[in-house]
PDB file of C-alpha atoms in Angstrom:
ATOM      1  CA  MET X   1     -14.586 -32.246  -2.729  1.00  0.00           C
ATOM      2  CA  PRO X   2     -14.965 -34.307   0.428  1.00  0.00           C
ATOM      3  CA  GLU X   3     -18.180 -36.218   0.977  1.00  0.00           C
ATOM      4  CA  GLU X   4     -18.666 -34.440   4.280  1.00  0.00           C
ATOM      5  CA  ALA X   5     -19.010 -31.075   2.495  1.00  0.00           C
ATOM      6  CA  SER X   6     -21.497 -28.877   4.310  1.00  0.00           C
ATOM      7  CA  THR X   7     -25.027 -28.361   3.075  1.00  0.00           C
ATOM      8  CA  ALA X   8     -24.304 -24.894   1.708  1.00  0.00           C
ATOM      9  CA  LEU X   9     -21.056 -25.959   0.079  1.00  0.00           C
ATOM     10  CA  ARG X  10     -22.720 -28.906  -1.645  1.00  0.00           C
ATOM     11  CA  VAL X  11     -25.346 -26.579  -3.118  1.00  0.00           C
ATOM     12  CA  ALA X  12     -22.707 -24.023  -4.097  1.00  0.00           C
ATOM     13  CA  LEU X  13     -20.556 -26.631  -5.842  1.00  0.00           C
ATOM     14  CA  ALA X  14     -23.530 -28.160  -7.656  1.00  0.00           C
ATOM     15  CA  TYR X  15     -24.597 -24.713  -8.862  1.00  0.00           C
ATOM     16  CA  HIS X  16     -21.024 -23.906  -9.901  1.00  0.00           C
ATOM     17  CA  ALA X  17     -20.550 -27.193 -11.769  1.00  0.00           C
ATOM     18  CA  ALA X  18     -23.830 -26.696 -13.616  1.00  0.00           C
ATOM     19  CA  TRP X  19     -23.401 -23.123 -14.823  1.00  0.00           C
ATOM     20  CA  THR X  20     -19.757 -23.600 -15.764  1.00  0.00           C
ATOM     21  CA  THR X  21     -20.797 -26.494 -18.007  1.00  0.00           C
ATOM     22  CA  LYS X  22     -23.564 -24.352 -19.513  1.00  0.00           C
ATOM     23  CA  ASP X  23     -26.452 -26.264 -17.900  1.00  0.00           C
ATOM     24  CA  LEU X  24     -28.235 -23.122 -16.766  1.00  0.00           C
ATOM     25  CA  ASP X  25     -31.571 -24.824 -16.127  1.00  0.00           C
ATOM     26  CA  LEU X  26     -29.868 -27.138 -13.644  1.00  0.00           C
ATOM     27  CA  ALA X  27     -27.821 -24.296 -12.161  1.00  0.00           C
ATOM     28  CA  PHE X  28     -30.794 -22.023 -11.606  1.00  0.00           C
ATOM     29  CA  GLY X  29     -32.687 -24.853  -9.935  1.00  0.00           C
ATOM     30  CA  TYR X  30     -30.314 -24.184  -7.032  1.00  0.00           C
ATOM     31  CA  VAL X  31     -31.156 -20.464  -6.989  1.00  0.00           C
ATOM     32  CA  ALA X  32     -33.990 -18.976  -4.933  1.00  0.00           C
ATOM     33  CA  ASP X  33     -36.660 -16.975  -6.782  1.00  0.00           C
ATOM     34  CA  ASP X  34     -35.833 -13.913  -4.700  1.00  0.00           C
ATOM     35  CA  ILE X  35     -32.036 -14.151  -4.788  1.00  0.00           C
ATOM     36  CA  VAL X  36     -30.118 -10.935  -4.267  1.00  0.00           C
ATOM     37  CA  CYS X  37     -26.729 -10.708  -5.965  1.00  0.00           C
ATOM     38  CA  ASP X  38     -24.274  -7.919  -5.258  1.00  0.00           C
ATOM     39  CA  ALA X  39     -22.125  -7.910  -8.397  1.00  0.00           C
ATOM     40  CA  PRO X  40     -19.380  -5.451  -9.392  1.00  0.00           C
ATOM     41  CA  ALA X  41     -21.784  -3.283 -11.415  1.00  0.00           C
ATOM     42  CA  GLY X  42     -24.454  -3.236  -8.713  1.00  0.00           C
ATOM     43  CA  ARG X  43     -27.294  -5.207  -7.157  1.00  0.00           C
ATOM     44  CA  LEU X  44     -29.358  -7.755  -9.080  1.00  0.00           C
ATOM     45  CA  GLU X  45     -32.689  -8.767  -7.587  1.00  0.00           C
ATOM     46  CA  GLY X  46     -34.488 -11.980  -8.472  1.00  0.00           C
ATOM     47  CA  ARG X  47     -33.551 -15.138 -10.323  1.00  0.00           C
ATOM     48  CA  ASP X  48     -34.465 -13.770 -13.752  1.00  0.00           C
ATOM     49  CA  ALA X  49     -32.193 -10.739 -13.367  1.00  0.00           C
ATOM     50  CA  PHE X  50     -29.379 -12.928 -12.048  1.00  0.00           C
ATOM     51  CA  ARG X  51     -29.754 -15.402 -14.914  1.00  0.00           C
ATOM     52  CA  ALA X  52     -29.791 -12.572 -17.475  1.00  0.00           C
ATOM     53  CA  PHE X  53     -26.499 -11.403 -15.963  1.00  0.00           C
ATOM     54  CA  LEU X  54     -24.800 -14.801 -15.913  1.00  0.00           C
ATOM     55  CA  ALA X  55     -26.104 -16.434 -19.096  1.00  0.00           C
ATOM     56  CA  PRO X  56     -24.147 -14.353 -21.656  1.00  0.00           C
ATOM     57  CA  PHE X  57     -20.893 -15.068 -19.837  1.00  0.00           C
ATOM     58  CA  ALA X  58     -21.698 -18.780 -19.503  1.00  0.00           C
ATOM     59  CA  GLN X  59     -22.154 -18.877 -23.294  1.00  0.00           C
ATOM     60  CA  LEU X  60     -18.636 -17.511 -23.800  1.00  0.00           C
ATOM     61  CA  LEU X  61     -17.026 -19.709 -21.149  1.00  0.00           C
ATOM     62  CA  HIS X  62     -14.425 -22.256 -22.202  1.00  0.00           C
ATOM     63  CA  SER X  63     -13.602 -23.640 -18.769  1.00  0.00           C
ATOM     64  CA  ALA X  64     -13.591 -22.913 -15.060  1.00  0.00           C
ATOM     65  CA  THR X  65     -11.081 -24.177 -12.507  1.00  0.00           C
ATOM     66  CA  LEU X  66     -11.873 -24.190  -8.811  1.00  0.00           C
ATOM     67  CA  ILE X  67      -9.111 -22.574  -6.747  1.00  0.00           C
ATOM     68  CA  ALA X  68     -10.726 -23.073  -3.333  1.00  0.00           C
ATOM     69  CA  ALA X  69     -14.168 -23.729  -1.835  1.00  0.00           C
ATOM     70  CA  PHE X  70     -15.237 -23.769   1.787  1.00  0.00           C
ATOM     71  CA  GLY X  71     -18.534 -23.603   3.616  1.00  0.00           C
ATOM     72  CA  ASP X  72     -20.645 -24.339   6.641  1.00  0.00           C
ATOM     73  CA  GLU X  73     -24.322 -25.126   7.074  1.00  0.00           C
ATOM     74  CA  ASP X  74     -25.641 -21.933   5.496  1.00  0.00           C
ATOM     75  CA  LYS X  75     -22.700 -20.169   3.833  1.00  0.00           C
ATOM     76  CA  ALA X  76     -20.174 -20.995   1.143  1.00  0.00           C
ATOM     77  CA  LEU X  77     -17.163 -19.165  -0.245  1.00  0.00           C
ATOM     78  CA  MET X  78     -15.570 -20.102  -3.558  1.00  0.00           C
ATOM     79  CA  MET X  79     -12.780 -18.797  -5.736  1.00  0.00           C
ATOM     80  CA  TYR X  80     -12.191 -20.006  -9.248  1.00  0.00           C
ATOM     81  CA  ASP X  81     -10.520 -19.019 -12.467  1.00  0.00           C
ATOM     82  CA  THR X  82     -12.381 -18.798 -15.758  1.00  0.00           C
ATOM     83  CA  SER X  83     -11.206 -18.977 -19.334  1.00  0.00           C
ATOM     84  CA  SER X  84     -13.608 -17.517 -21.862  1.00  0.00           C
ATOM     85  CA  ALA X  85     -13.794 -16.158 -25.366  1.00  0.00           C
ATOM     86  CA  LEU X  86     -13.335 -12.729 -23.792  1.00  0.00           C
ATOM     87  CA  VAL X  87     -10.522 -13.239 -21.263  1.00  0.00           C
ATOM     88  CA  ALA X  88      -7.986 -16.068 -20.976  1.00  0.00           C
ATOM     89  CA  SER X  89      -7.844 -15.839 -17.166  1.00  0.00           C
ATOM     90  CA  GLY X  90     -10.708 -14.074 -15.408  1.00  0.00           C
ATOM     91  CA  PRO X  91     -10.855 -15.207 -11.779  1.00  0.00           C
ATOM     92  CA  GLY X  92     -13.932 -14.699  -9.618  1.00  0.00           C
ATOM     93  CA  ALA X  93     -15.003 -15.158  -6.024  1.00  0.00           C
ATOM     94  CA  GLU X  94     -18.499 -15.833  -4.742  1.00  0.00           C
ATOM     95  CA  PHE X  95     -19.844 -15.729  -1.229  1.00  0.00           C
ATOM     96  CA  LEU X  96     -23.219 -17.493  -1.130  1.00  0.00           C
ATOM     97  CA  THR X  97     -25.849 -17.956   1.523  1.00  0.00           C
ATOM     98  CA  VAL X  98     -28.104 -20.990   1.206  1.00  0.00           C
ATOM     99  CA  ALA X  99     -31.492 -21.713   2.758  1.00  0.00           C
ATOM    100  CA  HIS X 100     -33.628 -24.799   2.119  1.00  0.00           C
ATOM    101  CA  GLY X 101     -31.215 -25.959  -0.577  1.00  0.00           C
ATOM    102  CA  ARG X 102     -31.375 -22.740  -2.591  1.00  0.00           C
ATOM    103  CA  ILE X 103     -28.955 -19.846  -2.946  1.00  0.00           C
ATOM    104  CA  THR X 104     -30.565 -16.738  -1.457  1.00  0.00           C
ATOM    105  CA  TYR X 105     -27.680 -14.274  -1.637  1.00  0.00           C
ATOM    106  CA  SER X 106     -24.508 -13.928  -3.699  1.00  0.00           C
ATOM    107  CA  ARG X 107     -21.669 -11.503  -3.273  1.00  0.00           C
ATOM    108  CA  PHE X 108     -19.764 -11.752  -6.532  1.00  0.00           C
ATOM    109  CA  ILE X 109     -16.304 -10.266  -7.095  1.00  0.00           C
ATOM    110  CA  PHE X 110     -14.317 -10.158 -10.281  1.00  0.00           C
ATOM    111  CA  ASP X 111     -12.152  -7.587 -12.013  1.00  0.00           C
ATOM    112  CA  ARG X 112     -14.164  -5.943 -14.773  1.00  0.00           C
ATOM    113  CA  VAL X 113     -11.099  -4.351 -16.392  1.00  0.00           C
ATOM    114  CA  PRO X 114     -10.049  -7.204 -18.727  1.00  0.00           C
ATOM    115  CA  PHE X 115     -13.665  -7.906 -19.719  1.00  0.00           C
ATOM    116  CA  ALA X 116     -14.277  -4.250 -20.571  1.00  0.00           C
ATOM    117  CA  ALA X 117     -11.041  -4.166 -22.572  1.00  0.00           C
ATOM    118  CA  ALA X 118     -12.044  -7.303 -24.493  1.00  0.00           C
ATOM    119  CA  ARG X 119     -15.466  -5.883 -25.332  1.00  0.00           C
ATOM    120  CA  GLN X 120     -13.919  -2.618 -26.528  1.00  0.00           C
ATOM    121  CA  ALA X 121     -11.578  -4.590 -28.770  1.00  0.00           C
ATOM    122  CA  ILE X 122     -14.494  -6.227 -30.613  1.00  0.00           C
ATOM    123  CA  PRO X 123     -14.838  -4.313 -33.892  1.00  0.00           C
TER     124      PRO X 123
ATOM    125  CA  MET C   1     -13.825 -16.248  14.495  1.00  0.00           C
ATOM    126  CA  PRO C   2     -13.965 -19.534  16.350  1.00  0.00           C
ATOM    127  CA  GLU C   3     -11.018 -20.486  18.583  1.00  0.00           C
ATOM    128  CA  GLU C   4     -10.650 -23.704  16.640  1.00  0.00           C
ATOM    129  CA  ALA C   5      -9.754 -21.771  13.465  1.00  0.00           C
ATOM    130  CA  SER C   6      -7.234 -23.686  11.391  1.00  0.00           C
ATOM    131  CA  THR C   7      -3.561 -22.799  11.337  1.00  0.00           C
ATOM    132  CA  ALA C   8      -3.755 -21.124   7.950  1.00  0.00           C
ATOM    133  CA  LEU C   9      -6.933 -19.242   8.821  1.00  0.00           C
ATOM    134  CA  ARG C  10      -5.414 -17.910  12.049  1.00  0.00           C
ATOM    135  CA  VAL C  11      -2.432 -16.571  10.110  1.00  0.00           C
ATOM    136  CA  ALA C  12      -4.685 -15.131   7.409  1.00  0.00           C
ATOM    137  CA  LEU C  13      -6.907 -13.369   9.926  1.00  0.00           C
ATOM    138  CA  ALA C  14      -3.962 -11.988  11.890  1.00  0.00           C
ATOM    139  CA  TYR C  15      -2.426 -10.668   8.668  1.00  0.00           C
ATOM    140  CA  HIS C  16      -5.774  -9.195   7.608  1.00  0.00           C
ATOM    141  CA  ALA C  17      -6.411  -7.531  10.983  1.00  0.00           C
ATOM    142  CA  ALA C  18      -2.944  -6.008  10.945  1.00  0.00           C
ATOM    143  CA  TRP C  19      -2.870  -4.497   7.468  1.00  0.00           C
ATOM    144  CA  THR C  20      -6.435  -3.217   7.663  1.00  0.00           C
ATOM    145  CA  THR C  21      -5.487  -1.328  10.822  1.00  0.00           C
ATOM    146  CA  LYS C  22      -2.373   0.046   9.093  1.00  0.00           C
ATOM    147  CA  ASP C  23       0.116  -2.005  11.131  1.00  0.00           C
ATOM    148  CA  LEU C  24       2.100  -3.079   8.098  1.00  0.00           C
ATOM    149  CA  ASP C  25       5.161  -4.195  10.055  1.00  0.00           C
ATOM    150  CA  LEU C  26       3.004  -6.640  11.987  1.00  0.00           C
ATOM    151  CA  ALA C  27       1.121  -7.694   8.834  1.00  0.00           C
ATOM    152  CA  PHE C  28       4.252  -8.407   6.826  1.00  0.00           C
ATOM    153  CA  GLY C  29       5.670 -10.443   9.675  1.00  0.00           C
ATOM    154  CA  TYR C  30       3.111 -13.043   8.538  1.00  0.00           C
ATOM    155  CA  VAL C  31       4.337 -12.900   4.930  1.00  0.00           C
ATOM    156  CA  ALA C  32       7.091 -15.118   3.563  1.00  0.00           C
ATOM    157  CA  ASP C  33      10.124 -13.434   1.993  1.00  0.00           C
ATOM    158  CA  ASP C  34       9.425 -15.177  -1.300  1.00  0.00           C
ATOM    159  CA  ILE C  35       5.645 -14.702  -1.420  1.00  0.00           C
ATOM    160  CA  VAL C  36       4.043 -14.790  -4.841  1.00  0.00           C
ATOM    161  CA  CYS C  37       0.871 -12.735  -5.252  1.00  0.00           C
ATOM    162  CA  ASP C  38      -1.341 -12.975  -8.313  1.00  0.00           C
ATOM    163  CA  ALA C  39      -3.159  -9.639  -8.256  1.00  0.00           C
ATOM    164  CA  PRO C  40      -5.527  -8.180 -10.876  1.00  0.00           C
ATOM    165  CA  ALA C  41      -2.739  -6.276 -12.630  1.00  0.00           C
ATOM    166  CA  GLY C  42      -0.331  -9.227 -12.643  1.00  0.00           C
ATOM    167  CA  ARG C  43       2.108 -11.205 -10.545  1.00  0.00           C
ATOM    168  CA  LEU C  44       4.071  -9.697  -7.666  1.00  0.00           C
ATOM    169  CA  GLU C  45       7.122 -11.597  -6.449  1.00  0.00           C
ATOM    170  CA  GLY C  46       8.652 -11.156  -3.027  1.00  0.00           C
ATOM    171  CA  ARG C  47       7.575  -9.453   0.165  1.00  0.00           C
ATOM    172  CA  ASP C  48       8.944  -6.046  -0.813  1.00  0.00           C
ATOM    173  CA  ALA C  49       6.971  -5.962  -4.071  1.00  0.00           C
ATOM    174  CA  PHE C  50       3.843  -7.144  -2.295  1.00  0.00           C
ATOM    175  CA  ARG C  51       4.236  -4.526   0.432  1.00  0.00           C
ATOM    176  CA  ALA C  52       4.795  -1.786  -2.148  1.00  0.00           C
ATOM    177  CA  PHE C  53       1.518  -2.847  -3.756  1.00  0.00           C
ATOM    178  CA  LEU C  54      -0.530  -2.972  -0.555  1.00  0.00           C
ATOM    179  CA  ALA C  55       0.905  -0.059   1.449  1.00  0.00           C
ATOM    180  CA  PRO C  56      -0.560   2.836  -0.589  1.00  0.00           C
ATOM    181  CA  PHE C  57      -4.029   1.314  -0.345  1.00  0.00           C
ATOM    182  CA  ALA C  58      -3.664   0.633   3.383  1.00  0.00           C
ATOM    183  CA  GLN C  59      -2.846   4.334   3.838  1.00  0.00           C
ATOM    184  CA  LEU C  60      -6.133   5.310   2.192  1.00  0.00           C
ATOM    185  CA  LEU C  61      -8.217   2.673   3.994  1.00  0.00           C
ATOM    186  CA  HIS C  62     -10.963   3.817   6.356  1.00  0.00           C
ATOM    187  CA  SER C  63     -12.248   0.394   7.368  1.00  0.00           C
ATOM    188  CA  ALA C  64     -12.540  -3.234   6.337  1.00  0.00           C
ATOM    189  CA  THR C  65     -15.401  -5.595   7.134  1.00  0.00           C
ATOM    190  CA  LEU C  66     -14.972  -9.345   6.921  1.00  0.00           C
ATOM    191  CA  ILE C  67     -17.732 -10.995   4.864  1.00  0.00           C
ATOM    192  CA  ALA C  68     -16.518 -14.582   5.246  1.00  0.00           C
ATOM    193  CA  ALA C  69     -13.323 -16.467   6.103  1.00  0.00           C
ATOM    194  CA  PHE C  70     -12.609 -20.180   5.948  1.00  0.00           C
ATOM    195  CA  GLY C  71      -9.517 -22.306   5.952  1.00  0.00           C
ATOM    196  CA  ASP C  72      -7.794 -25.580   6.629  1.00  0.00           C
ATOM    197  CA  GLU C  73      -4.290 -26.454   7.727  1.00  0.00           C
ATOM    198  CA  ASP C  74      -2.491 -24.816   4.836  1.00  0.00           C
ATOM    199  CA  LYS C  75      -5.050 -22.723   2.914  1.00  0.00           C
ATOM    200  CA  ALA C  76      -7.379 -19.849   3.724  1.00  0.00           C
ATOM    201  CA  LEU C  77     -10.033 -18.024   1.723  1.00  0.00           C
ATOM    202  CA  MET C  78     -11.389 -14.635   2.790  1.00  0.00           C
ATOM    203  CA  MET C  79     -13.804 -12.098   1.399  1.00  0.00           C
ATOM    204  CA  TYR C  80     -14.177  -8.622   2.847  1.00  0.00           C
ATOM    205  CA  ASP C  81     -15.410  -5.194   1.965  1.00  0.00           C
ATOM    206  CA  THR C  82     -13.229  -2.112   2.196  1.00  0.00           C
ATOM    207  CA  SER C  83     -14.071   1.543   2.559  1.00  0.00           C
ATOM    208  CA  SER C  84     -11.310   3.911   1.552  1.00  0.00           C
ATOM    209  CA  ALA C  85     -10.654   7.483   0.512  1.00  0.00           C
ATOM    210  CA  LEU C  86     -10.885   6.199  -3.069  1.00  0.00           C
ATOM    211  CA  VAL C  87     -13.961   3.939  -3.049  1.00  0.00           C
ATOM    212  CA  ALA C  88     -16.810   3.714  -0.503  1.00  0.00           C
ATOM    213  CA  SER C  89     -17.275  -0.029  -1.066  1.00  0.00           C
ATOM    214  CA  GLY C  90     -14.432  -1.941  -2.685  1.00  0.00           C
ATOM    215  CA  PRO C  91     -14.757  -5.639  -1.842  1.00  0.00           C
ATOM    216  CA  GLY C  92     -11.874  -8.057  -2.221  1.00  0.00           C
ATOM    217  CA  ALA C  93     -11.201 -11.771  -1.961  1.00  0.00           C
ATOM    218  CA  GLU C  94      -7.926 -13.460  -1.066  1.00  0.00           C
ATOM    219  CA  PHE C  95      -6.916 -17.074  -1.336  1.00  0.00           C
ATOM    220  CA  LEU C  96      -3.794 -17.663   0.736  1.00  0.00           C
ATOM    221  CA  THR C  97      -1.482 -20.598   1.237  1.00  0.00           C
ATOM    222  CA  VAL C  98       0.465 -20.753   4.484  1.00  0.00           C
ATOM    223  CA  ALA C  99       3.593 -22.701   5.401  1.00  0.00           C
ATOM    224  CA  HIS C 100       5.452 -22.506   8.726  1.00  0.00           C
ATOM    225  CA  GLY C 101       3.197 -19.660   9.853  1.00  0.00           C
ATOM    226  CA  ARG C 102       3.901 -17.451   6.848  1.00  0.00           C
ATOM    227  CA  ILE C 103       1.834 -16.633   3.778  1.00  0.00           C
ATOM    228  CA  THR C 104       3.609 -18.044   0.738  1.00  0.00           C
ATOM    229  CA  TYR C 105       1.012 -17.382  -1.980  1.00  0.00           C
ATOM    230  CA  SER C 106      -1.874 -14.988  -2.458  1.00  0.00           C
ATOM    231  CA  ARG C 107      -4.476 -14.927  -5.183  1.00  0.00           C
ATOM    232  CA  PHE C 108      -6.080 -11.529  -4.839  1.00  0.00           C
ATOM    233  CA  ILE C 109      -9.294 -10.498  -6.604  1.00  0.00           C
ATOM    234  CA  PHE C 110     -10.967  -7.112  -6.646  1.00  0.00           C
ATOM    235  CA  ASP C 111     -12.656  -4.988  -9.255  1.00  0.00           C
ATOM    236  CA  ARG C 112     -10.231  -2.346 -10.464  1.00  0.00           C
ATOM    237  CA  VAL C 113     -12.949  -0.309 -12.206  1.00  0.00           C
ATOM    238  CA  PRO C 114     -14.052   1.920  -9.273  1.00  0.00           C
ATOM    239  CA  PHE C 115     -10.440   2.462  -8.155  1.00  0.00           C
ATOM    240  CA  ALA C 116      -9.379   3.508 -11.648  1.00  0.00           C
ATOM    241  CA  ALA C 117     -12.381   5.843 -11.873  1.00  0.00           C
ATOM    242  CA  ALA C 118     -11.535   7.411  -8.521  1.00  0.00           C
ATOM    243  CA  ARG C 119      -7.900   7.986  -9.525  1.00  0.00           C
ATOM    244  CA  GLN C 120      -8.978   9.579 -12.817  1.00  0.00           C
ATOM    245  CA  ALA C 121     -11.283  11.911 -10.894  1.00  0.00           C
ATOM    246  CA  ILE C 122      -8.378  13.314  -8.820  1.00  0.00           C
ATOM    247  CA  PRO C 123      -7.544  16.679 -10.398  1.00  0.00           C
TER     248      PRO C 123
END
């Protein structure tokens, strides 16, 4: 990423790099206590709820590849692919708002279909 | 959007505005003949296949609201919410590459779960 990346994009990329390498303590240092995340299954409120949502997937993650990332002073938008024990290619997109160096809002999109199919296939 | 929007972002936004207002002829004027689209259900190759994928949803669309859009000279990334006859809130994200004013590649992410549920509920 370019050095002139915006404030919000720098935070978003640091958060992304941390959680996709399983350093959740570092990742959640970039997350506001009162974050709101609109995820496919519904709204998550607060850092603990958001971490409880993300941590099990981070455990199963093999790798993540950034497809694109853009931002301005207070917003960032990222798309990436993930490879995990559940799904070989499970892309996601996140729109993040950032204030005072912390992520305050996340709109998180991914297709739940292959993940649900993988979980059903577990005996 | 700002007037200084990049080339790719201007094309992406014009395409988006057109298909979300059901002007598919205008929208697909921004799409290259040999577009490749990686959608949740798999790869679509060529403008006709891509249009056949998007047209039924455009017919059912009530409205679309842009959440964020960024781009540079040859790439654009958008996230938006959609409200349709099938799903009240069905957000999507698109990463587009643009060459010579036409969209040549689309990576398209949305959660198929609520759409599949809505289709199953149709008697």
